[in-house]
GROMACS .gro file of C-alpha atoms in nm:
model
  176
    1UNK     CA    1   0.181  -4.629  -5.465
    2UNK     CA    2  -0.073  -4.557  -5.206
    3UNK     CA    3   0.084  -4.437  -4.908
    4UNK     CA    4  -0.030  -4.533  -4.527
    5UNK     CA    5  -0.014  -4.248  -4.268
    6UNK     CA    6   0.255  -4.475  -4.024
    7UNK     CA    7   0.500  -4.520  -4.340
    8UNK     CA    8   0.491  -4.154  -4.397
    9UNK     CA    9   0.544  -4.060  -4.039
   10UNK     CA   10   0.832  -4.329  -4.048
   11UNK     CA   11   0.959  -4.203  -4.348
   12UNK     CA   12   0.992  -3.856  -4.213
   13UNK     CA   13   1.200  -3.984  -3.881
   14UNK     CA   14   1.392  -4.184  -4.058
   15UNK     CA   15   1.509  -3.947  -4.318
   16UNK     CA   16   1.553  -3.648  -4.067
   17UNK     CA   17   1.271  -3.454  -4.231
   18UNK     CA   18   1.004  -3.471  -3.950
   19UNK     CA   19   0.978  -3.068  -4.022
   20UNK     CA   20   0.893  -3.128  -4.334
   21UNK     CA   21   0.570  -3.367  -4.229
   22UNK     CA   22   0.497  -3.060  -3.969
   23UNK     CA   23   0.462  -2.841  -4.228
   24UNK     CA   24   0.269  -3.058  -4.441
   25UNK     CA   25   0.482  -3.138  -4.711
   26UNK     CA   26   0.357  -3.350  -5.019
   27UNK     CA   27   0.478  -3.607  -5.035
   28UNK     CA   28   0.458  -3.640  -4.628
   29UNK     CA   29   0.078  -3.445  -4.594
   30UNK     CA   30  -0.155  -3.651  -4.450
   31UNK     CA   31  -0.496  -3.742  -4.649
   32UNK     CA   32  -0.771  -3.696  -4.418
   33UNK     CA   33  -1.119  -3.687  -4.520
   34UNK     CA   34  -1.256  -3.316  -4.467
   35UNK     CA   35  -1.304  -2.995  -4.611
   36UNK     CA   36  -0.990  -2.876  -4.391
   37UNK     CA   37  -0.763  -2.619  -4.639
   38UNK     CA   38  -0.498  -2.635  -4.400
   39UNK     CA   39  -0.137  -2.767  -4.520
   40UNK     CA   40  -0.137  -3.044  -4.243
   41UNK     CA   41  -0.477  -3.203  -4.067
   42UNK     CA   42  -0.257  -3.116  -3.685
   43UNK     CA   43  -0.525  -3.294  -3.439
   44UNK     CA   44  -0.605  -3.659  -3.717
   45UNK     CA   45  -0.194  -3.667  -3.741
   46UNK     CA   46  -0.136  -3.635  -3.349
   47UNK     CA   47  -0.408  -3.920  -3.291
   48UNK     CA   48  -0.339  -4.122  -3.587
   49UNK     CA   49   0.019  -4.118  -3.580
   50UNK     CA   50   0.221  -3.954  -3.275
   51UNK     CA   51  -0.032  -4.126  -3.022
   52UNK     CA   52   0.076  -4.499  -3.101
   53UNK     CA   53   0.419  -4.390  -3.093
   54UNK     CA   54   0.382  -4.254  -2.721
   55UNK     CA   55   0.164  -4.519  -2.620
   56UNK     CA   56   0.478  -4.757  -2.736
   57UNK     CA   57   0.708  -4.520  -2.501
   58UNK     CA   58   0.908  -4.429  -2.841
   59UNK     CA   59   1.136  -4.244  -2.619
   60UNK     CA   60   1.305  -4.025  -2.857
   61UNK     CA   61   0.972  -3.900  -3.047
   62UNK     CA   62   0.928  -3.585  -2.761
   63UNK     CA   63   1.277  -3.424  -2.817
   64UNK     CA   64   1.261  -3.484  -3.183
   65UNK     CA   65   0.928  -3.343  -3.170
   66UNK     CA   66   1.103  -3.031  -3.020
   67UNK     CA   67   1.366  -3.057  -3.278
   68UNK     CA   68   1.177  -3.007  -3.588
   69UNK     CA   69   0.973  -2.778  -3.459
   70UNK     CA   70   1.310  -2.539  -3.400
   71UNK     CA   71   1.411  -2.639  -3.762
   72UNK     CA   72   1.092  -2.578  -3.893
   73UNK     CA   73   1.060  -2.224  -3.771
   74UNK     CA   74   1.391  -2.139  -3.853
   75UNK     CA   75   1.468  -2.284  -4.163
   76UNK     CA   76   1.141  -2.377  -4.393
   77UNK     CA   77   1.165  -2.166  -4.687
   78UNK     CA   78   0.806  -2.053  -4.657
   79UNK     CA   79   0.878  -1.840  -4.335
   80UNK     CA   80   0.434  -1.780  -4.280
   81UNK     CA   81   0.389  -2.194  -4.346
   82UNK     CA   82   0.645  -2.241  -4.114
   83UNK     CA   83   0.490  -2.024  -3.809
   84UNK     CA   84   0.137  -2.116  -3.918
   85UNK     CA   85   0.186  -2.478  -3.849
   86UNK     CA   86   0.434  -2.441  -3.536
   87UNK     CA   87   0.172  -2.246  -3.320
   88UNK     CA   88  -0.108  -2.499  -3.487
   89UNK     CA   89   0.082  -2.792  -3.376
   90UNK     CA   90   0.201  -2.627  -2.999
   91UNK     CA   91  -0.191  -2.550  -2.967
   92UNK     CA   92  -0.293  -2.890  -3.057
   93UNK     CA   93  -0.042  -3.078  -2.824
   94UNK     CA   94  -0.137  -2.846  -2.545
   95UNK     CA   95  -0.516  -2.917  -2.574
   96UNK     CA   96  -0.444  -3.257  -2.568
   97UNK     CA   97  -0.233  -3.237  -2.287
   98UNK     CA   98  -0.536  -3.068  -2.122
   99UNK     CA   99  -0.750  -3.361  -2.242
  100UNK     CA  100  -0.524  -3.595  -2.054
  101UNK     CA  101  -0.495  -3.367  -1.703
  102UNK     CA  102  -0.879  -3.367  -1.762
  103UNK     CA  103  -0.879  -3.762  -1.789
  104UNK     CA  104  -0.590  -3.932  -1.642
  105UNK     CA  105  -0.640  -4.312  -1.775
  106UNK     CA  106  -0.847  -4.148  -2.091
  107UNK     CA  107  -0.710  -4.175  -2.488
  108UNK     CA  108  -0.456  -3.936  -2.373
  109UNK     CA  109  -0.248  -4.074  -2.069
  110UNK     CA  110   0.053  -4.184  -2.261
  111UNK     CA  111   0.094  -3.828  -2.392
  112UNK     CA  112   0.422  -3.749  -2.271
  113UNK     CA  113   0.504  -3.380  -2.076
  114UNK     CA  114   0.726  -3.214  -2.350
  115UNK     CA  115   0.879  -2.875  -2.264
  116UNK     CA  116   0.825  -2.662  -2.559
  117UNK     CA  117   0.937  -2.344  -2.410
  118UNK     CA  118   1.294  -2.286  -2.654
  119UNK     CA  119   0.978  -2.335  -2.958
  120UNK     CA  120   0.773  -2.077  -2.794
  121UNK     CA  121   1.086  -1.840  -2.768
  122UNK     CA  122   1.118  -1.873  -3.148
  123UNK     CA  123   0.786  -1.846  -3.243
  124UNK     CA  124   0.759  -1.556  -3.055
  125UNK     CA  125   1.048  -1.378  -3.180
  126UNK     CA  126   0.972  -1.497  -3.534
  127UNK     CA  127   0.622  -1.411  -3.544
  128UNK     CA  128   0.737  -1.050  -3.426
  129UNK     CA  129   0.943  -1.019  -3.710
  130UNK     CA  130   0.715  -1.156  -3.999
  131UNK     CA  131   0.448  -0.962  -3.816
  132UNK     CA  132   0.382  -0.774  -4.136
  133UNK     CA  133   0.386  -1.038  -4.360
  134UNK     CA  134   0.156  -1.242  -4.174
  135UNK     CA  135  -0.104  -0.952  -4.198
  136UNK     CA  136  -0.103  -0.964  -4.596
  137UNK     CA  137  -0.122  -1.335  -4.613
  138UNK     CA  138  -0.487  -1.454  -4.677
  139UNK     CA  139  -0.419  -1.881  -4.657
  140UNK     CA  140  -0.533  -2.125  -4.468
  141UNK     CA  141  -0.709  -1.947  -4.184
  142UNK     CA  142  -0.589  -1.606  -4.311
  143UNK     CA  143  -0.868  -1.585  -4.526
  144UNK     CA  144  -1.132  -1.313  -4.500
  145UNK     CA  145  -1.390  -1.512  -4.453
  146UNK     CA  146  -1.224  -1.524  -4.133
  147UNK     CA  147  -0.958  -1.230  -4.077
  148UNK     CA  148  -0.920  -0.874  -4.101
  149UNK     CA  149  -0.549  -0.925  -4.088
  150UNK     CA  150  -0.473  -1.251  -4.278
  151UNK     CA  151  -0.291  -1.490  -4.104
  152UNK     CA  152  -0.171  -1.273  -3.807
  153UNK     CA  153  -0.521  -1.212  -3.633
  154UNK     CA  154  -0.583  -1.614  -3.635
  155UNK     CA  155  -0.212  -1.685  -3.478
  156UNK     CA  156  -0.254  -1.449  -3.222
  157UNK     CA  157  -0.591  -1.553  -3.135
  158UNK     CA  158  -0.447  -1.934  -3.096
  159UNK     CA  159  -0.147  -1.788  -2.937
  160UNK     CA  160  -0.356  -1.607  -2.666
  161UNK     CA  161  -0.551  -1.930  -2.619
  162UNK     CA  162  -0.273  -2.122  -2.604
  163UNK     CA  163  -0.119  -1.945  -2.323
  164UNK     CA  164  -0.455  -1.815  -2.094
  165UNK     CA  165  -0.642  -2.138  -2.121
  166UNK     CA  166  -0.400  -2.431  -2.205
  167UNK     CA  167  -0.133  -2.333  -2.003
  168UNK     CA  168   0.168  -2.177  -2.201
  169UNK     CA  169   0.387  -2.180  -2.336
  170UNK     CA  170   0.366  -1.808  -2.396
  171UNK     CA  171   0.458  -1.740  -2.749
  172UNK     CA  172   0.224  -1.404  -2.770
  173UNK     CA  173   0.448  -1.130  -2.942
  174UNK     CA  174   0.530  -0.871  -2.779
  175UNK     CA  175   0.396  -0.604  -3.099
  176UNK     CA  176   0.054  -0.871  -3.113
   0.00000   0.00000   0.00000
């Protein structure tokens, strides 16, 4: 059964598991075609499948966005998937928020104002804790072809982007 990206993002709302899709999931990651080892391609899966749903004013999507997020950092078993993909998919809605403030009428304008600061209170307080953790785990952009510290040095690099040049929320740790 081949599936197409809409039935899996369907799938997930339907079935109360959008924090599984966050994460990247099989059966709910999304194939993309690149060389991108990450367990979820965050910016393809906003355009491809979160923009229609905006630009149909799918009125619930924004608060259940905000939902799974919370469930995802608090109760996916793989605690440095979990924060990995939360502060991947905060930075990627906030750049694209920028995109739209940039272009009003652009690809963007239907992206809806979503107020993410109760998932950058988690993430922050999470990230403090697994702090440690995080620093021994070389996936994904943890790798040392690109970090000293595994996983931690990327995250706090987004999460200091995230909140001095897209606006907050601030999620930067407080032992970062």
């Amino acid at each position: 059964m081949i599936k197409e990206p809409g039935d899996v993002l369907e799938l997930a709302l339907q079935n109360d598991e959008l924090d599984r899709f966050l994460a990247g999931e099989p059966f709910y990651f999304l194939e993309t075609k690149d060389d991108h080892d990450d367990p979820q391609n965050v910016i393809v899966a906003f355009d491809v499948l979160f923009m229609p749903q905006f630009k149909a004013r799918n009125t619930p999507l924004p608060q259940m966005f905000v939902q799974a997020l919370l469930k995802l950092i608090a109760n996916y078993p793989d605690r440095n998937r979990a924060l990995y993909m939360a502060v991947d998919w905060v930075w990627c809605y906030r750049y694209l928020l920028q995109k739209k403030q940039m272009q009003p009428d652009g690809p963007y304008a239907s992206l809806p104002i979503i107020d993410l600061s109760a998932v950058a209170n988690d993430l922050k307080s999470s990230l403090e804790e697994q702090k440690e953790h995080l620093m021994r785990d070389l996936r994904w952009a943890g790798a040392l072809w690109n970090s000293r510290l595994g996983l931690w040095e990327p995250l706090m690099r987004t999460a200091l982007h995230v909140r001095d040049k897209l606006g907050g929320p601030d999620f930067v740790p407080k032992n970062g």
